PDB file of C-alpha atoms in Angstrom:
ATOM      1  CA  MET S  99     -41.385 -85.078  10.205  1.00 52.00           C
ATOM      2  CA  SER S 100     -44.617 -83.526   9.626  1.00 57.00           C
ATOM      3  CA  GLU S 101     -45.211 -80.893   7.126  1.00 61.00           C
ATOM      4  CA  HIS S 102     -46.120 -78.393   9.841  1.00 57.00           C
ATOM      5  CA  HIS S 103     -42.971 -79.103  11.698  1.00 56.00           C
ATOM      6  CA  GLU S 104     -40.819 -78.547   8.608  1.00 65.00           C
ATOM      7  CA  GLN S 105     -42.610 -75.321   7.816  1.00 63.00           C
ATOM      8  CA  TYR S 106     -42.151 -74.162  11.425  1.00 61.00           C
ATOM      9  CA  GLN S 107     -38.453 -74.995  11.322  1.00 66.00           C
ATOM     10  CA  HIS S 108     -38.050 -73.206   7.979  1.00 60.00           C
ATOM     11  CA  GLU S 109     -39.842 -70.066   9.284  1.00 66.00           C
ATOM     12  CA  THR S 110     -37.714 -70.097  12.440  1.00 64.00           C
ATOM     13  CA  GLU S 111     -34.520 -70.290  10.397  1.00 71.00           C
ATOM     14  CA  GLU S 112     -35.681 -67.407   8.178  1.00 70.00           C
ATOM     15  CA  ALA S 113     -36.507 -65.304  11.232  1.00 63.00           C
ATOM     16  CA  ALA S 114     -33.116 -66.066  12.761  1.00 63.00           C
ATOM     17  CA  ASN S 115     -31.370 -65.155   9.508  1.00 65.00           C
ATOM     18  CA  ALA S 116     -33.373 -61.900   9.240  1.00 61.00           C
ATOM     19  CA  GLU S 117     -32.532 -61.048  12.871  1.00 61.00           C
ATOM     20  CA  ALA S 118     -28.870 -61.745  12.270  1.00 57.00           C
ATOM     21  CA  ALA S 119     -28.912 -59.509   9.197  1.00 58.00           C
ATOM     22  CA  GLN S 120     -30.381 -56.635  11.251  1.00 61.00           C
ATOM     23  CA  LYS S 121     -27.839 -56.934  14.090  1.00 56.00           C
ATOM     24  CA  PRO S 122     -24.654 -54.973  13.625  1.00 53.00           C
ATOM     25  CA  ASN S 123     -21.720 -57.110  12.795  1.00 54.00           C
ATOM     26  CA  THR S 124     -19.579 -57.095  15.918  1.00 53.00           C
ATOM     27  CA  GLU S 125     -17.172 -59.595  14.577  1.00 53.00           C
ATOM     28  CA  GLN S 126     -13.870 -58.131  13.398  1.00 56.00           C
ATOM     29  CA  PRO S 127     -13.516 -58.345   9.653  1.00 56.00           C
ATOM     30  CA  GLU S 128     -10.575 -60.230   8.495  1.00 63.00           C
ATOM     31  CA  ALA S 129      -7.633 -57.903   8.961  1.00 68.00           C
ATOM     32  CA  ALA S 130      -6.032 -56.707   5.747  1.00 82.00           C
ATOM     33  CA  GLU S 131      -2.378 -57.430   5.384  1.00 88.00           C
ATOM     34  CA  PRO S 132      -0.282 -54.575   6.858  1.00 90.00           C
ATOM     35  CA  PRO S 133       1.720 -52.674   4.267  1.00 89.00           C
ATOM     36  CA  THR S 134       5.216 -53.875   3.683  1.00 92.00           C
ATOM     37  CA  TYR S 135       8.299 -51.861   4.561  1.00 92.00           C
ATOM     38  CA  GLU S 136       8.848 -51.082   0.864  1.00 92.00           C
ATOM     39  CA  GLU S 137       5.244 -49.870   0.460  1.00 91.00           C
ATOM     40  CA  LEU S 138       5.603 -47.609   3.504  1.00 91.00           C
ATOM     41  CA  GLN S 139       8.896 -46.232   2.172  1.00 93.00           C
ATOM     42  CA  ALA S 140       7.267 -45.558  -1.214  1.00 92.00           C
ATOM     43  CA  ARG S 141       4.330 -43.766   0.480  1.00 93.00           C
ATOM     44  CA  ILE S 142       6.742 -41.659   2.572  1.00 93.00           C
ATOM     45  CA  ALA S 143       8.716 -40.723  -0.556  1.00 92.00           C
ATOM     46  CA  GLU S 144       5.464 -39.769  -2.329  1.00 93.00           C
ATOM     47  CA  LEU S 145       4.333 -37.558   0.590  1.00 93.00           C
ATOM     48  CA  GLU S 146       7.786 -35.954   0.852  1.00 92.00           C
ATOM     49  CA  GLY S 147       7.626 -35.187  -2.877  1.00 91.00           C
ATOM     50  CA  GLN S 148       4.209 -33.550  -2.469  1.00 93.00           C
ATOM     51  CA  LEU S 149       5.503 -31.535   0.491  1.00 92.00           C
ATOM     52  CA  LYS S 150       8.608 -30.428  -1.434  1.00 93.00           C
ATOM     53  CA  ASP S 151       6.455 -29.444  -4.424  1.00 91.00           C
ATOM     54  CA  SER S 152       4.120 -27.449  -2.173  1.00 92.00           C
ATOM     55  CA  GLU S 153       7.111 -25.776  -0.490  1.00 93.00           C
ATOM     56  CA  LEU S 154       8.651 -24.822  -3.853  1.00 93.00           C
ATOM     57  CA  ARG S 155       5.344 -23.365  -5.052  1.00 94.00           C
ATOM     58  CA  GLY S 156       5.087 -21.310  -1.863  1.00 92.00           C
ATOM     59  CA  LEU S 157       8.635 -19.983  -2.291  1.00 94.00           C
ATOM     60  CA  ALA S 158       7.974 -19.128  -5.944  1.00 94.00           C
ATOM     61  CA  ASN S 159       4.788 -17.245  -4.994  1.00 95.00           C
ATOM     62  CA  GLU S 160       6.672 -15.360  -2.287  1.00 95.00           C
ATOM     63  CA  GLN S 161       9.449 -14.397  -4.745  1.00 96.00           C
ATOM     64  CA  ASN S 162       6.876 -13.237  -7.315  1.00 95.00           C
ATOM     65  CA  LEU S 163       5.081 -11.105  -4.713  1.00 95.00           C
ATOM     66  CA  ARG S 164       8.389  -9.591  -3.558  1.00 95.00           C
ATOM     67  CA  ARG S 165       9.439  -8.850  -7.155  1.00 95.00           C
ATOM     68  CA  ARG S 166       6.046  -7.255  -7.966  1.00 95.00           C
ATOM     69  CA  HIS S 167       6.218  -5.165  -4.787  1.00 95.00           C
ATOM     70  CA  GLN S 168       9.735  -3.950  -5.624  1.00 94.00           C
ATOM     71  CA  GLN S 169       8.589  -3.059  -9.161  1.00 94.00           C
ATOM     72  CA  GLU S 170       5.626  -1.103  -7.785  1.00 93.00           C
ATOM     73  CA  ILE S 171       7.925   0.807  -5.427  1.00 91.00           C
ATOM     74  CA  ALA S 172      10.360   1.549  -8.264  1.00 89.00           C
ATOM     75  CA  ASP S 173       7.491   2.752 -10.479  1.00 87.00           C
ATOM     76  CA  THR S 174       6.140   4.919  -7.661  1.00 86.00           C
ATOM     77  CA  HIS S 175       9.544   6.569  -7.205  1.00 82.00           C
ATOM     78  CA  LYS S 176      10.037   6.908 -10.944  1.00 82.00           C
ATOM     79  CA  PHE S 177       6.669   8.552 -11.589  1.00 81.00           C
ATOM     80  CA  ALA S 178       6.100  10.331  -8.259  1.00 79.00           C
ATOM     81  CA  GLY S 179       6.546  13.760  -9.833  1.00 83.00           C
ATOM     82  CA  GLN S 180       4.402  12.988 -12.882  1.00 86.00           C
ATOM     83  CA  LYS S 181       1.351  14.911 -11.647  1.00 84.00           C
ATOM     84  CA  PHE S 182       3.406  17.956 -10.707  1.00 86.00           C
ATOM     85  CA  ALA S 183       5.341  17.824 -13.979  1.00 88.00           C
ATOM     86  CA  ALA S 184       2.094  17.720 -15.966  1.00 89.00           C
ATOM     87  CA  GLU S 185       0.823  20.735 -14.001  1.00 88.00           C
ATOM     88  CA  MET S 186       4.045  22.656 -14.745  1.00 90.00           C
ATOM     89  CA  LEU S 187       3.854  22.300 -18.543  1.00 92.00           C
ATOM     90  CA  PRO S 188       1.452  25.257 -19.035  1.00 91.00           C
ATOM     91  CA  VAL S 189       3.708  27.397 -16.822  1.00 91.00           C
ATOM     92  CA  LYS S 190       6.655  26.626 -19.085  1.00 92.00           C
ATOM     93  CA  ASP S 191       4.520  27.383 -22.166  1.00 91.00           C
ATOM     94  CA  TYR S 192       3.574  30.816 -20.797  1.00 88.00           C
ATOM     95  CA  LEU S 193       7.184  31.646 -19.919  1.00 89.00           C
ATOM     96  CA  GLU S 194       8.323  30.707 -23.431  1.00 89.00           C
ATOM     97  CA  MET S 195       5.546  32.837 -24.980  1.00 86.00           C
ATOM     98  CA  ALA S 196       6.597  35.786 -22.797  1.00 84.00           C
ATOM     99  CA  LEU S 197      10.199  35.477 -23.997  1.00 84.00           C
ATOM    100  CA  LEU S 198       9.063  35.340 -27.643  1.00 86.00           C
ATOM    101  CA  ASP S 199       7.031  38.566 -27.294  1.00 83.00           C
ATOM    102  CA  GLN S 200       8.864  41.333 -29.120  1.00 84.00           C
ATOM    103  CA  SER S 201       6.139  43.962 -28.788  1.00 85.00           C
ATOM    104  CA  GLY S 202       7.937  45.926 -26.089  1.00 85.00           C
ATOM    105  CA  ASN S 203       4.547  46.557 -24.491  1.00 88.00           C
ATOM    106  CA  PHE S 204       5.118  46.451 -20.725  1.00 87.00           C
ATOM    107  CA  ASP S 205       1.413  45.928 -19.957  1.00 89.00           C
ATOM    108  CA  VAL S 206       1.263  42.850 -22.223  1.00 86.00           C
ATOM    109  CA  LEU S 207       4.410  41.471 -20.589  1.00 86.00           C
ATOM    110  CA  LYS S 208       2.987  42.120 -17.117  1.00 88.00           C
ATOM    111  CA  MET S 209      -0.277  40.410 -18.100  1.00 88.00           C
ATOM    112  CA  GLY S 210       1.703  37.387 -19.371  1.00 87.00           C
ATOM    113  CA  VAL S 211       3.654  37.162 -16.117  1.00 90.00           C
ATOM    114  CA  GLN S 212       0.376  37.342 -14.167  1.00 92.00           C
ATOM    115  CA  MET S 213      -1.102  34.527 -16.301  1.00 91.00           C
ATOM    116  CA  THR S 214       2.030  32.474 -15.667  1.00 92.00           C
ATOM    117  CA  LEU S 215       1.770  33.072 -11.917  1.00 94.00           C
ATOM    118  CA  ASN S 216      -1.913  32.053 -12.006  1.00 94.00           C
ATOM    119  CA  GLU S 217      -1.007  28.796 -13.790  1.00 92.00           C
ATOM    120  CA  LEU S 218       1.737  28.156 -11.258  1.00 93.00           C
ATOM    121  CA  GLN S 219      -0.727  28.684  -8.413  1.00 94.00           C
ATOM    122  CA  LYS S 220      -3.162  26.237 -10.072  1.00 93.00           C
ATOM    123  CA  ALA S 221      -0.331  23.684 -10.285  1.00 91.00           C
ATOM    124  CA  PHE S 222       0.475  24.232  -6.606  1.00 92.00           C
ATOM    125  CA  ASP S 223      -3.183  23.823  -5.629  1.00 92.00           C
ATOM    126  CA  ALA S 224      -3.546  20.639  -7.687  1.00 90.00           C
ATOM    127  CA  THR S 225      -0.463  19.114  -6.078  1.00 88.00           C
ATOM    128  CA  HIS S 226      -1.224  20.316  -2.508  1.00 91.00           C
ATOM    129  CA  ILE S 227       1.622  22.808  -2.261  1.00 93.00           C
ATOM    130  CA  LYS S 228       0.727  25.600   0.159  1.00 95.00           C
ATOM    131  CA  GLU S 229       2.502  28.773   1.216  1.00 95.00           C
ATOM    132  CA  ILE S 230       3.925  29.404   4.661  1.00 96.00           C
ATOM    133  CA  ASN S 231       3.609  33.165   4.912  1.00 93.00           C
ATOM    134  CA  PRO S 232       3.972  34.248   8.547  1.00 96.00           C
ATOM    135  CA  GLN S 233       2.789  37.682   9.566  1.00 94.00           C
ATOM    136  CA  PRO S 234       5.014  40.240  11.320  1.00 93.00           C
ATOM    137  CA  GLY S 235       4.436  40.065  15.064  1.00 93.00           C
ATOM    138  CA  GLY S 236       3.663  36.342  14.964  1.00 94.00           C
ATOM    139  CA  LYS S 237       5.598  33.818  17.084  1.00 95.00           C
ATOM    140  CA  LEU S 238       8.579  32.056  15.533  1.00 95.00           C
ATOM    141  CA  ASP S 239       7.654  28.407  14.818  1.00 95.00           C
ATOM    142  CA  PRO S 240      10.890  26.415  14.378  1.00 94.00           C
ATOM    143  CA  HIS S 241       8.940  23.730  12.496  1.00 95.00           C
ATOM    144  CA  GLN S 242       7.850  26.165   9.771  1.00 96.00           C
ATOM    145  CA  HIS S 243      10.152  29.174  10.066  1.00 96.00           C
ATOM    146  CA  GLN S 244      13.899  29.643   9.832  1.00 95.00           C
ATOM    147  CA  ALA S 245      15.346  32.677  11.582  1.00 95.00           C
ATOM    148  CA  MET S 246      17.867  34.150   9.158  1.00 95.00           C
ATOM    149  CA  GLN S 247      18.646  37.218  11.206  1.00 93.00           C
ATOM    150  CA  ALA S 248      17.830  38.671  14.627  1.00 94.00           C
ATOM    151  CA  VAL S 249      17.403  42.421  14.999  1.00 94.00           C
ATOM    152  CA  VAL S 250      16.867  44.632  18.005  1.00 92.00           C
ATOM    153  CA  SER S 251      13.204  45.527  18.085  1.00 90.00           C
ATOM    154  CA  GLU S 252      10.521  46.807  20.409  1.00 89.00           C
ATOM    155  CA  GLN S 253       8.616  43.599  19.612  1.00 91.00           C
ATOM    156  CA  GLU S 254       8.648  40.651  21.975  1.00 92.00           C
ATOM    157  CA  PRO S 255      11.778  38.484  21.477  1.00 92.00           C
ATOM    158  CA  ASN S 256      11.430  35.580  19.014  1.00 91.00           C
ATOM    159  CA  THR S 257       8.590  37.194  17.152  1.00 94.00           C
ATOM    160  CA  ILE S 258       8.701  37.779  13.411  1.00 96.00           C
ATOM    161  CA  VAL S 259       9.792  41.249  12.309  1.00 95.00           C
ATOM    162  CA  SER S 260       9.705  40.573   8.551  1.00 95.00           C
ATOM    163  CA  VAL S 261       9.589  37.753   5.989  1.00 95.00           C
ATOM    164  CA  MET S 262      12.555  37.404   3.633  1.00 95.00           C
ATOM    165  CA  LYS S 263      11.138  34.425   1.679  1.00 95.00           C
ATOM    166  CA  LYS S 264       7.875  32.555   1.952  1.00 95.00           C
ATOM    167  CA  GLY S 265       8.028  28.898   2.870  1.00 95.00           C
ATOM    168  CA  TYR S 266       6.095  26.023   1.318  1.00 95.00           C
ATOM    169  CA  THR S 267       4.529  22.764   2.443  1.00 95.00           C
ATOM    170  CA  LEU S 268       3.600  19.720   0.420  1.00 92.00           C
ATOM    171  CA  SER S 269       0.641  17.931   2.006  1.00 90.00           C
ATOM    172  CA  ASP S 270       1.596  19.330   5.439  1.00 88.00           C
ATOM    173  CA  ARG S 271       5.297  18.431   5.066  1.00 94.00           C
ATOM    174  CA  VAL S 272       7.635  21.424   4.979  1.00 96.00           C
ATOM    175  CA  LEU S 273       9.397  21.743   1.620  1.00 94.00           C
ATOM    176  CA  ARG S 274      11.107  24.967   2.610  1.00 96.00           C
ATOM    177  CA  PRO S 275      10.636  26.895   5.854  1.00 96.00           C
ATOM    178  CA  ALA S 276       9.750  30.565   5.655  1.00 96.00           C
ATOM    179  CA  MET S 277      12.940  32.599   6.033  1.00 96.00           C
ATOM    180  CA  VAL S 278      12.316  35.330   8.578  1.00 97.00           C
ATOM    181  CA  VAL S 279      13.910  38.130  10.567  1.00 96.00           C
ATOM    182  CA  VAL S 280      13.125  37.859  14.279  1.00 96.00           C
ATOM    183  CA  ALA S 281      13.165  40.324  17.132  1.00 94.00           C
ATOM    184  CA  LYS S 282      15.735  40.213  19.913  1.00 91.00           C
ATOM    185  CA  GLN S 283      16.242  42.242  23.067  1.00 85.00           C
ATOM    186  CA  GLU S 284      18.859  44.935  23.282  1.00 80.00           C
ATOM    187  CA  SER S 285      22.038  43.559  24.793  1.00 69.00           C
TER     188      SER S 285
END
């Protein structure tokens, strides 16, 4: 063969090899051996273990959240009155000072009682306790008033004649209804 022919054949082979390298390999690679039954069983056991571990962690987290929530509720109940109790301490102090006063001076005693009442009102304001103090002639509200007595009156029936005791609310919830005397018609 001539030198040109050999060179041509060599270049053709290189081109064919380069073209084959650029083409995607459509031939199936040699299939790997499928896993054995024992290998599959081992993999299943491993996955089940991971699942069980994940499940146990989830249950533990749920129990911890439940326990923390119950503790928070218990603490809330235990210390619910803490703010009010702290507000009442000065009231107690003033009452004790009034009892210790031996001066016999009525004006000083009256001033001490007024100071105590002022402190009590401050405590009520700080803890959102408000008075229910209906006015005579007003309509009876069964949600805020309790009729203790009905008297014959010229007023319209079921209107308030007088207030026996004021009522109180705590953040719009009735602690004690106002105790009232209401009007009724003559029988």
